[in-house]
CSV table of C-alpha atoms in Angstrom, one decimal:
chain,number,residue,atom,x,y,z
P,15,UNK,CA,57.9,174.3,196.4
P,16,UNK,CA,60.9,175.7,194.1
P,17,UNK,CA,63.1,173.4,192.3
P,18,UNK,CA,67.0,173.8,191.7
P,19,UNK,CA,67.7,175.1,188.6
P,20,UNK,CA,69.7,173.0,186.3
P,21,UNK,CA,73.5,174.0,185.4
P,22,UNK,CA,73.8,176.8,183.3
P,23,UNK,CA,75.6,176.2,180.1
P,24,UNK,CA,78.8,178.7,179.4
P,25,UNK,CA,78.0,180.9,177.0
P,26,UNK,CA,82.2,181.0,175.3
P,27,UNK,CA,82.2,176.9,174.8
P,28,UNK,CA,86.7,175.5,173.6
P,29,UNK,CA,86.7,175.4,169.9
P,30,UNK,CA,87.5,171.7,169.7
P,31,UNK,CA,86.1,169.3,173.1
P,32,UNK,CA,89.1,167.6,174.5
P,33,UNK,CA,89.3,163.9,172.7
P,34,UNK,CA,89.2,161.2,175.3
P,35,UNK,CA,91.3,159.8,176.4
P,36,UNK,CA,90.0,156.1,175.0
P,37,UNK,CA,90.5,158.1,171.8
P,38,UNK,CA,93.8,158.5,171.9
P,39,UNK,CA,95.7,155.5,172.3
P,40,UNK,CA,95.3,154.0,169.1
P,41,UNK,CA,95.9,157.5,167.4
P,42,UNK,CA,99.2,157.6,169.3
P,43,UNK,CA,100.1,153.5,168.1
P,44,UNK,CA,99.5,154.3,164.3
P,45,UNK,CA,101.7,157.6,164.2
P,46,UNK,CA,104.5,155.6,165.9
P,47,UNK,CA,103.5,151.9,163.6
P,48,UNK,CA,103.9,154.3,161.5
P,49,UNK,CA,107.7,156.7,162.2
P,50,UNK,CA,108.7,152.3,163.1
P,51,UNK,CA,108.1,152.1,159.3
P,52,UNK,CA,109.2,154.8,157.7
P,53,UNK,CA,112.9,154.0,159.0
P,54,UNK,CA,113.0,150.6,159.1
P,55,UNK,CA,112.0,150.9,155.0
P,56,UNK,CA,115.0,154.2,155.4
P,57,UNK,CA,117.4,151.6,156.8
P,58,UNK,CA,116.4,148.9,154.5
P,59,UNK,CA,117.2,151.9,151.1
P,60,UNK,CA,120.8,152.2,154.1
P,61,UNK,CA,121.6,148.9,153.3
P,62,UNK,CA,120.6,148.2,149.5
P,63,UNK,CA,122.6,151.3,148.6
P,64,UNK,CA,126.2,149.7,150.5
P,65,UNK,CA,125.6,146.4,148.7
P,66,UNK,CA,125.3,148.2,146.1
P,67,UNK,CA,128.4,150.8,146.4
P,68,UNK,CA,130.6,148.1,148.4
P,69,UNK,CA,129.3,144.7,148.2
P,70,UNK,CA,127.9,144.0,143.9
P,71,UNK,CA,125.2,143.1,143.0
P,72,UNK,CA,125.0,139.8,142.9
P,73,UNK,CA,126.4,137.4,144.5
P,74,UNK,CA,128.5,134.4,142.9
P,75,UNK,CA,126.2,131.0,144.6
P,76,UNK,CA,129.2,128.4,145.5
P,77,UNK,CA,131.2,126.3,142.7
P,78,UNK,CA,131.0,128.3,140.0
P,79,UNK,CA,132.9,127.5,137.7
P,80,UNK,CA,134.9,130.8,136.6
P,81,UNK,CA,135.7,130.1,133.3
P,82,UNK,CA,133.3,127.9,131.1
P,83,UNK,CA,135.4,126.8,128.1
P,84,UNK,CA,133.0,126.7,124.1
P,85,UNK,CA,133.7,124.5,121.7
P,86,UNK,CA,131.7,124.3,118.5
P,87,UNK,CA,131.9,120.8,117.5
P,88,UNK,CA,131.1,119.5,114.0
P,89,UNK,CA,127.6,119.0,113.2
P,90,UNK,CA,128.2,117.4,109.4
P,91,UNK,CA,130.9,114.0,110.4
P,92,UNK,CA,133.5,116.4,108.4
P,93,UNK,CA,135.7,114.0,110.7
P,94,UNK,CA,135.8,111.1,112.5
P,95,UNK,CA,134.5,110.2,116.2
P,96,UNK,CA,137.8,109.5,117.2
P,97,UNK,CA,139.1,112.7,116.7
P,98,UNK,CA,136.1,115.4,118.2
P,99,UNK,CA,136.8,113.0,121.2
P,100,UNK,CA,140.2,113.6,121.4
P,101,UNK,CA,139.7,117.6,121.8
P,102,UNK,CA,137.0,117.3,124.0
P,103,UNK,CA,139.0,114.7,126.7
P,104,UNK,CA,141.7,117.8,125.7
P,105,UNK,CA,138.8,120.4,127.2
P,106,UNK,CA,137.3,118.0,129.7
P,107,UNK,CA,140.8,117.7,131.2
P,108,UNK,CA,142.3,120.7,131.6
P,109,UNK,CA,139.2,122.2,132.5
P,110,UNK,CA,139.6,119.0,135.8
P,111,UNK,CA,142.6,120.9,136.5
P,112,UNK,CA,141.2,124.3,137.7
P,113,UNK,CA,137.1,123.8,137.9
P,114,UNK,CA,136.0,125.5,134.6
P,115,UNK,CA,133.0,124.7,132.9
P,116,UNK,CA,132.9,123.1,129.3
P,117,UNK,CA,130.4,123.3,126.6
P,118,UNK,CA,130.1,121.2,123.7
P,119,UNK,CA,127.4,122.6,120.8
P,120,UNK,CA,128.1,122.0,117.9
P,121,UNK,CA,127.0,123.3,114.3
P,122,UNK,CA,123.7,122.9,114.0
P,123,UNK,CA,122.4,123.7,117.3
P,124,UNK,CA,121.5,127.4,115.8
P,125,UNK,CA,119.5,128.8,113.7
P,126,UNK,CA,122.2,130.7,110.8
P,127,UNK,CA,120.3,131.4,108.2
P,128,UNK,CA,122.7,130.1,104.8
P,129,UNK,CA,125.4,132.1,107.3
P,130,UNK,CA,128.4,130.1,106.6
P,131,UNK,CA,128.6,127.6,109.8
P,132,UNK,CA,131.6,129.6,111.1
P,133,UNK,CA,128.9,132.4,112.6
P,134,UNK,CA,127.9,130.0,115.1
P,135,UNK,CA,130.7,130.5,118.1
P,136,UNK,CA,128.4,133.7,118.3
P,137,UNK,CA,125.1,132.1,118.9
P,138,UNK,CA,127.5,129.5,120.8
P,139,UNK,CA,128.6,132.4,123.6
P,140,UNK,CA,125.1,133.7,124.1
P,141,UNK,CA,123.5,130.4,124.6
P,142,UNK,CA,127.1,130.0,127.4
P,143,UNK,CA,126.6,133.7,128.9
P,144,UNK,CA,122.6,132.0,129.6
P,145,UNK,CA,123.5,128.2,130.7
P,146,UNK,CA,126.3,129.8,133.3
P,147,UNK,CA,124.6,133.5,134.2
P,148,UNK,CA,127.2,133.5,137.3
P,149,UNK,CA,130.2,132.8,135.9
P,150,UNK,CA,132.5,135.6,134.5
P,151,UNK,CA,135.1,134.8,131.4
P,152,UNK,CA,133.8,133.1,128.8
P,153,UNK,CA,136.9,131.2,126.2
P,154,UNK,CA,136.3,130.3,122.7
P,155,UNK,CA,138.6,128.1,121.4
P,156,UNK,CA,138.6,126.9,118.2
P,157,UNK,CA,137.6,122.8,117.7
P,158,UNK,CA,140.6,122.1,115.7
P,159,UNK,CA,142.7,123.5,118.9
P,160,UNK,CA,144.3,121.8,121.2
P,161,UNK,CA,145.7,122.9,125.0
P,162,UNK,CA,149.2,122.2,125.1
P,163,UNK,CA,150.0,124.0,129.1
P,164,UNK,CA,147.4,122.8,131.4
P,165,UNK,CA,148.9,124.7,134.0
P,166,UNK,CA,148.3,128.8,132.7
P,167,UNK,CA,144.6,129.9,134.2
P,168,UNK,CA,143.1,132.3,132.1
P,169,UNK,CA,141.5,134.4,135.1
P,170,UNK,CA,144.9,135.1,136.7
P,171,UNK,CA,147.2,134.4,133.6
P,172,UNK,CA,145.8,135.8,130.6
P,173,UNK,CA,142.7,138.2,132.1
P,174,UNK,CA,144.5,139.8,135.9
P,175,UNK,CA,143.9,143.5,135.0
P,176,UNK,CA,148.1,144.0,136.0
P,177,UNK,CA,149.1,141.2,133.7
P,178,UNK,CA,146.6,141.9,130.6
P,179,UNK,CA,147.5,145.4,131.5
P,180,UNK,CA,151.1,143.9,130.5
P,181,UNK,CA,150.3,142.2,127.7
P,182,UNK,CA,149.0,144.6,126.0
P,183,UNK,CA,149.6,145.4,122.3
P,184,UNK,CA,148.4,149.0,122.6
P,185,UNK,CA,148.0,151.5,118.6
P,186,UNK,CA,148.3,148.6,117.1
P,187,UNK,CA,146.7,148.8,113.6
P,188,UNK,CA,143.0,146.2,114.2
P,189,UNK,CA,144.7,144.8,110.7
P,190,UNK,CA,147.3,145.0,109.9
P,191,UNK,CA,149.6,146.8,108.5
P,192,UNK,CA,148.6,149.5,108.1
P,193,UNK,CA,145.1,150.1,109.1
P,194,UNK,CA,144.8,153.7,110.2
P,195,UNK,CA,142.1,152.2,113.1
P,196,UNK,CA,144.1,151.1,115.9
P,197,UNK,CA,144.3,149.8,119.5
P,198,UNK,CA,143.3,152.5,122.3
P,199,UNK,CA,146.9,153.6,123.8
P,200,UNK,CA,145.3,154.7,127.1
P,201,UNK,CA,143.1,151.4,128.0
P,202,UNK,CA,143.7,149.5,131.2
P,203,UNK,CA,143.9,145.8,131.5
P,204,UNK,CA,140.7,146.2,134.5
P,205,UNK,CA,138.3,148.1,131.5
P,206,UNK,CA,138.7,145.3,129.3
P,207,UNK,CA,136.0,142.7,128.3
P,208,UNK,CA,137.1,141.3,125.0
P,209,UNK,CA,140.5,139.4,124.9
P,210,UNK,CA,142.3,138.2,121.2
P,211,UNK,CA,144.6,137.8,119.0
P,212,UNK,CA,146.2,138.9,115.4
P,213,UNK,CA,147.6,137.0,112.4
P,214,UNK,CA,149.7,138.7,109.9
P,215,UNK,CA,146.3,138.8,107.6
P,216,UNK,CA,144.0,140.4,110.6
P,217,UNK,CA,142.1,139.7,114.3
P,218,UNK,CA,142.2,135.8,114.6
P,219,UNK,CA,138.9,134.6,116.1
P,220,UNK,CA,139.6,131.1,116.4
P,221,UNK,CA,140.7,131.6,120.5
P,222,UNK,CA,139.6,134.7,122.4
P,223,UNK,CA,137.4,135.2,126.0
P,224,UNK,CA,135.1,137.6,126.9
P,225,UNK,CA,133.6,139.0,130.7
P,226,UNK,CA,130.0,138.3,131.9
P,227,UNK,CA,128.1,141.5,131.5
P,228,UNK,CA,125.7,143.4,129.3
P,229,UNK,CA,128.7,144.9,127.6
P,230,UNK,CA,129.0,141.0,126.3
P,231,UNK,CA,125.8,140.4,125.4
P,232,UNK,CA,125.6,144.2,123.4
P,233,UNK,CA,128.8,143.5,121.5
P,234,UNK,CA,127.9,139.5,120.7
P,235,UNK,CA,124.3,140.3,119.0
P,236,UNK,CA,126.0,143.2,117.9
P,237,UNK,CA,128.4,141.2,116.2
P,238,UNK,CA,125.7,138.3,115.0
P,239,UNK,CA,122.9,140.9,113.7
P,240,UNK,CA,121.5,139.7,110.6
P,241,UNK,CA,123.2,142.5,108.2
P,242,UNK,CA,126.4,141.9,108.3
P,243,UNK,CA,125.8,138.3,107.6
P,244,UNK,CA,124.3,139.3,104.8
P,245,UNK,CA,127.0,140.9,103.7
P,246,UNK,CA,129.0,137.7,102.4
P,247,UNK,CA,132.0,139.2,104.0
P,248,UNK,CA,135.1,136.5,102.2
P,249,UNK,CA,136.0,135.6,106.5
P,250,UNK,CA,132.6,135.7,106.8
P,251,UNK,CA,132.7,136.2,110.8
P,252,UNK,CA,135.8,137.6,110.9
P,253,UNK,CA,135.4,139.9,108.5
P,254,UNK,CA,132.5,141.4,109.8
P,255,UNK,CA,134.7,140.7,113.7
P,256,UNK,CA,136.9,143.2,112.1
P,257,UNK,CA,134.4,145.8,110.7
P,258,UNK,CA,132.1,146.1,113.6
P,259,UNK,CA,136.1,146.8,115.4
P,260,UNK,CA,136.6,149.4,113.6
P,261,UNK,CA,134.2,151.5,113.0
P,262,UNK,CA,132.3,151.0,116.4
P,263,UNK,CA,134.2,153.0,119.1
P,264,UNK,CA,132.0,151.6,122.2
P,265,UNK,CA,133.7,148.1,121.0
P,266,UNK,CA,137.4,149.0,120.7
P,267,UNK,CA,136.7,150.8,123.8
P,268,UNK,CA,136.4,147.2,125.4
P,269,UNK,CA,139.1,145.3,123.5
P,270,UNK,CA,142.4,144.5,124.2
P,271,UNK,CA,144.9,142.3,121.7
P,272,UNK,CA,147.9,140.2,123.2
P,273,UNK,CA,150.8,138.8,121.3
P,274,UNK,CA,149.7,135.6,119.9
P,275,UNK,CA,151.6,133.1,121.1
P,276,UNK,CA,149.4,133.9,124.8
P,277,UNK,CA,146.8,131.9,123.7
P,278,UNK,CA,146.5,131.8,119.9
P,279,UNK,CA,149.7,129.6,118.3
P,280,UNK,CA,149.4,128.0,114.8
P,281,UNK,CA,150.5,125.5,113.3
P,282,UNK,CA,153.0,124.4,110.1
P,283,UNK,CA,149.8,125.7,108.1
P,284,UNK,CA,148.3,128.6,109.9
P,285,UNK,CA,149.0,132.5,108.6
P,286,UNK,CA,151.2,133.6,111.0
P,287,UNK,CA,154.8,134.7,110.8
P,288,UNK,CA,157.7,133.4,113.7
P,289,UNK,CA,156.3,135.1,116.5
P,290,UNK,CA,153.1,133.2,115.8
P,291,UNK,CA,153.9,129.8,115.6
P,292,UNK,CA,153.9,128.1,118.1
P,293,UNK,CA,156.5,126.7,120.8
P,294,UNK,CA,156.8,123.8,123.9
P,295,UNK,CA,155.5,124.9,126.6
P,296,UNK,CA,152.9,127.6,124.7
P,297,UNK,CA,149.7,127.0,126.2
P,298,UNK,CA,147.3,126.2,122.9
P,299,UNK,CA,148.5,125.6,119.1
P,300,UNK,CA,145.6,125.5,117.3
P,301,UNK,CA,146.1,123.9,113.2
P,302,UNK,CA,144.4,127.3,111.2
P,303,UNK,CA,144.2,126.5,107.4
P,304,UNK,CA,143.9,122.8,108.2
P,305,UNK,CA,140.8,121.0,106.0
P,306,UNK,CA,140.4,117.7,106.6
P,307,UNK,CA,139.0,116.5,103.1
P,308,UNK,CA,142.6,116.8,102.3
P,309,UNK,CA,145.9,114.2,103.2
P,310,UNK,CA,148.2,116.6,103.0
P,311,UNK,CA,146.6,119.2,105.2
P,312,UNK,CA,144.2,117.2,107.2
P,313,UNK,CA,143.4,118.8,110.2
P,314,UNK,CA,142.9,114.7,112.1
P,315,UNK,CA,146.5,114.3,111.0
P,316,UNK,CA,148.7,117.3,111.8
P,317,UNK,CA,146.2,117.2,115.5
P,318,UNK,CA,147.8,113.1,116.1
P,319,UNK,CA,151.7,115.3,116.4
P,320,UNK,CA,150.2,116.8,119.7
P,321,UNK,CA,147.7,114.2,120.6
P,322,UNK,CA,150.4,112.1,123.0
P,323,UNK,CA,152.1,115.1,123.9
P,324,UNK,CA,149.2,116.7,125.7
P,325,UNK,CA,148.1,113.6,127.7
P,326,UNK,CA,151.9,113.3,128.6
P,327,UNK,CA,151.6,117.2,129.8
P,328,UNK,CA,148.4,116.1,131.6
P,329,UNK,CA,149.9,113.5,133.7
P,330,UNK,CA,152.8,114.9,134.6
């Protein structure tokens, strides 16, 4: 009896055996999933780039105040409670009209390492930048000043690029009358991050505005550098400011000087010529040069002449 011989194997087998369909489907699914994932990532990156180019890097939460008004208050009880309360109410009533925020730290809130208390404005502004991280403008106004025209808005009447550019004093000596370092003549209003005025002696940082951003933080940190505080400048932070503005183009290139009466008009005691003296309708009157302890030049006595006026104007 003969049995059938088994089938003879081919002497030329295929190089690779074909995969079974059971193994092919998972591979296809994994390949498609990888392609879809790459596509989603690419699309997300595209949307991110568009948001950076056209939509900005952040969204400002609803209700964010566009302007924060910062006034550092006396921490040594050199002024009466009534005077300090009048100053605070003046800022608060103005801020309410425009949806702004107010911030009232005291001189003792910050470690100054023995430096004059006038330096406290700088860490106060740095503090405000942290406390109000989405607000655009930060206006420092010295305690011994009153807002007299509540209808002027910071963001439209001062900081709007076109308005600012029309008011900028270009090619102006930083320290009058003949400082060789002058404001740049080519700057546009849209690039300005720091706005202040001059009086007849030099820069007048009793009222100034900075725009929120990395540059503002860099500027305040530079101004508050312990090295400058150790120099014992005659006018402390004011002379330090004049120094860094004149010798650091990074700061000068973001600065605009505007006429004094726009936001820093002086009363009778201040160091200003006639163009810088307060006139009815001006935004602010600052009692520069007043002293708390001298009756003849008392800040409270000078402010009393205008306290009823600002309340009448605000309630008109």
